[in-house]
Short mmCIF file of C-alpha atoms in Angstrom, two decimals:
data_model
loop_
_atom_site.label_atom_id
_atom_site.label_comp_id
_atom_site.label_asym_id
_atom_site.label_seq_id
_atom_site.Cartn_x
_atom_site.Cartn_y
_atom_site.Cartn_z
CA PRO A 140 58.06 39.10 11.87
CA THR A 141 56.19 42.33 11.30
CA ARG A 142 56.37 44.11 7.96
CA THR A 143 58.45 46.92 9.49
CA TRP A 144 60.98 44.50 11.01
CA ARG A 145 61.21 42.62 7.70
CA MET A 146 61.85 45.91 5.86
CA VAL A 147 64.59 46.83 8.36
CA ARG A 148 66.22 43.40 7.94
CA GLU A 149 66.00 43.62 4.16
CA GLY A 150 67.45 47.16 4.24
CA ALA A 151 70.37 46.03 6.40
CA ALA A 152 70.96 43.02 4.14
CA MET A 153 70.89 45.26 1.07
CA GLU A 154 73.43 47.63 2.64
CA ASP A 155 75.67 44.68 3.54
CA GLU A 156 75.44 43.45 -0.05
CA LEU A 157 76.29 46.90 -1.41
CA VAL A 158 79.33 47.07 0.89
CA ARG A 159 80.41 43.61 -0.38
CA GLN A 160 79.99 44.78 -3.97
CA PHE A 161 81.99 47.95 -3.26
CA LYS A 162 84.83 45.94 -1.74
CA HIS A 163 84.78 43.58 -4.73
CA LEU A 164 85.02 46.51 -7.17
CA ASP A 165 87.80 48.17 -5.15
CA SER A 166 90.52 46.14 -6.89
CA ASN A 167 93.44 48.18 -5.52
CA ARG A 168 91.99 47.98 -1.98
CA ASP A 169 92.44 51.70 -1.24
CA GLY A 170 88.89 52.16 0.09
CA PHE A 171 87.73 54.13 -2.95
CA LEU A 172 86.58 53.41 -6.49
CA ASN A 173 88.21 55.23 -9.35
CA ARG A 174 86.67 55.49 -12.81
CA LYS A 175 88.71 52.55 -14.08
CA GLU A 176 87.44 50.28 -11.28
CA LEU A 177 83.83 51.34 -11.92
CA GLU A 178 84.18 50.64 -15.63
CA ALA A 179 85.78 47.25 -14.90
CA GLY A 180 82.79 46.43 -12.67
CA MET A 181 80.41 47.35 -15.47
CA ARG A 182 82.31 45.10 -17.87
CA GLU A 183 82.33 42.28 -15.30
CA CYS A 184 78.53 42.54 -15.14
CA LYS A 185 78.61 42.28 -18.95
CA ILE A 186 76.99 45.69 -19.29
CA ALA A 187 77.35 47.03 -22.80
CA ILE A 188 78.93 50.43 -22.19
CA PRO A 189 77.40 52.73 -24.79
CA SER A 190 80.00 55.50 -24.52
CA GLU A 191 82.75 56.99 -22.39
CA LYS A 192 80.30 59.80 -21.57
CA ASP A 193 77.88 57.28 -20.05
CA VAL A 194 80.64 55.98 -17.76
CA ASP A 195 81.63 59.56 -16.89
CA ASP A 196 78.01 60.49 -16.16
CA LEU A 197 77.50 57.43 -13.95
CA PHE A 198 80.77 58.10 -12.12
CA SER A 199 79.89 61.77 -11.59
CA GLY A 200 76.44 60.81 -10.34
CA ILE A 201 77.92 58.51 -7.69
CA ASP A 202 80.84 60.80 -6.74
CA THR A 203 78.62 63.31 -4.94
CA ASP A 204 81.47 65.19 -3.22
CA LYS A 205 83.23 65.57 -6.61
CA ASN A 206 86.67 64.58 -5.30
CA GLY A 207 87.39 62.23 -8.20
CA VAL A 208 86.83 58.95 -6.33
CA ILE A 209 83.79 57.11 -5.02
CA SER A 210 83.76 56.37 -1.30
CA GLN A 211 81.98 53.37 0.19
CA GLU A 212 79.34 55.73 1.63
CA GLU A 213 78.71 57.31 -1.78
CA PHE A 214 78.45 53.88 -3.41
CA VAL A 215 76.00 52.60 -0.78
CA ALA A 216 73.83 55.74 -1.05
CA PHE A 217 73.82 55.42 -4.85
CA GLY A 218 73.06 51.69 -4.60
CA LYS A 219 70.07 52.21 -2.31
CA LYS A 220 68.58 54.79 -4.66
CA ARG A 221 69.36 52.69 -7.73
CA VAL A 222 67.75 49.59 -6.19
CA GLU A 223 64.54 51.61 -5.67
CA GLU A 224 64.62 52.62 -9.36
CA ILE A 225 65.26 49.04 -10.45
CA ARG A 226 62.40 47.85 -8.22
CA GLU A 227 60.07 50.31 -9.95
CA VAL A 228 61.02 48.99 -13.41
CA PHE A 229 60.73 45.38 -12.21
CA ASP A 230 57.30 45.98 -10.67
CA LYS A 231 56.03 47.57 -13.90
CA MET A 232 57.14 44.49 -15.82
CA ASP A 233 55.76 42.01 -13.23
CA GLU A 234 52.18 42.12 -14.46
CA ASN A 235 50.85 39.33 -12.23
CA ARG A 236 52.67 40.68 -9.15
CA ASN A 237 54.15 37.31 -8.16
CA GLY A 238 57.68 38.66 -7.66
CA THR A 239 59.10 36.87 -10.71
CA LEU A 240 59.36 37.98 -14.32
CA SER A 241 58.11 35.28 -16.64
CA SER A 242 59.18 34.97 -20.25
CA SER A 243 55.76 36.28 -21.32
CA GLU A 244 56.13 39.34 -19.05
CA MET A 245 59.58 39.99 -20.49
CA ARG A 246 58.20 39.63 -24.03
CA ALA A 247 55.30 41.99 -23.22
CA ALA A 248 57.69 44.65 -21.89
CA ILE A 249 59.88 44.35 -24.98
CA THR A 250 56.88 44.50 -27.32
CA HIS A 251 55.48 47.51 -25.43
CA LEU A 252 58.70 49.36 -26.28
CA GLY A 253 58.20 48.57 -29.96
CA LEU A 254 60.98 45.98 -30.06
CA LYS A 255 60.86 42.40 -31.28
CA VAL A 256 62.63 39.44 -29.75
CA SER A 257 63.05 35.84 -30.85
CA ASP A 258 62.48 32.95 -28.44
CA LYS A 259 66.21 32.25 -28.50
CA SER A 260 67.11 35.87 -27.65
CA LEU A 261 64.47 35.94 -24.92
CA GLN A 262 65.87 32.75 -23.42
CA GLY A 263 69.34 34.32 -23.51
CA MET A 264 68.04 37.41 -21.70
CA MET A 265 66.42 35.24 -19.04
CA GLN A 266 69.68 33.36 -18.46
CA TYR A 267 71.67 36.59 -18.41
CA LEU A 268 69.34 37.86 -15.66
CA LYS A 269 70.06 34.70 -13.66
CA GLY A 270 66.69 33.17 -14.40
CA THR A 271 65.26 30.34 -16.44
CA PHE A 272 62.80 30.33 -19.30
CA ALA A 273 60.43 28.14 -17.26
CA GLN A 274 60.81 29.65 -13.78
CA GLY A 275 61.40 33.30 -14.60
CA VAL A 276 63.68 35.97 -13.16
CA SER A 277 63.70 37.04 -9.52
CA PHE A 278 64.07 40.65 -8.46
CA GLU A 279 67.47 39.80 -6.98
CA GLY A 280 68.77 38.47 -10.30
CA PHE A 281 67.35 41.48 -12.12
CA ARG A 282 68.85 43.89 -9.57
CA ASP A 283 72.31 42.32 -9.46
CA VAL A 284 72.78 42.57 -13.21
CA LEU A 285 71.38 46.09 -13.58
CA LEU A 286 72.87 47.91 -10.58
CA LEU A 287 75.72 49.53 -12.54
CA LEU A 288 73.69 50.26 -15.67
CA PRO A 289 74.05 53.95 -16.63
CA SER A 290 70.24 54.28 -16.77
CA VAL A 291 67.43 52.13 -15.44
CA GLN A 292 64.73 53.47 -17.71
CA PRO A 293 62.85 50.49 -19.20
CA HIS A 294 64.12 51.10 -22.75
CA ALA A 295 67.75 51.36 -21.57
CA VAL A 296 67.39 48.21 -19.47
CA LEU A 297 66.10 46.14 -22.36
CA GLU A 298 68.68 47.55 -24.78
CA ALA A 299 71.44 46.55 -22.35
CA LEU A 300 70.24 42.97 -22.31
#
């Protein structure tokens, strides 16, 4: 398939996945996400929620029509933009451009931010991101864990792990 066709297929698959995630988060099945459902989704992803303000800011950022709930369309639009941001962070960390974050690339990113990490903590991060110490972390694993993070700036990402 051509690059354009592949991008269209991947875009459609990403939208389908975002719709599935929205439906999963919509625990009361009313077709909208309230703040409580968004926060529950963050906790389910094991995202350390720094403050109530962070949850409020994330919710407000997704609820673009400001009606107090997040529609499926708002969630999908947010998700598409967020995935682009996550891709940018991932690509900066993926020094050899092979599409997988190795433990050494993760360590380099952490060190670059002035942080230190033990081998055991690094291995835990790799597992948390659905990867292995030996094989690395795929973009999909990285994306799935970080989608509902209040910020996808590199420092915030690594602090959340």
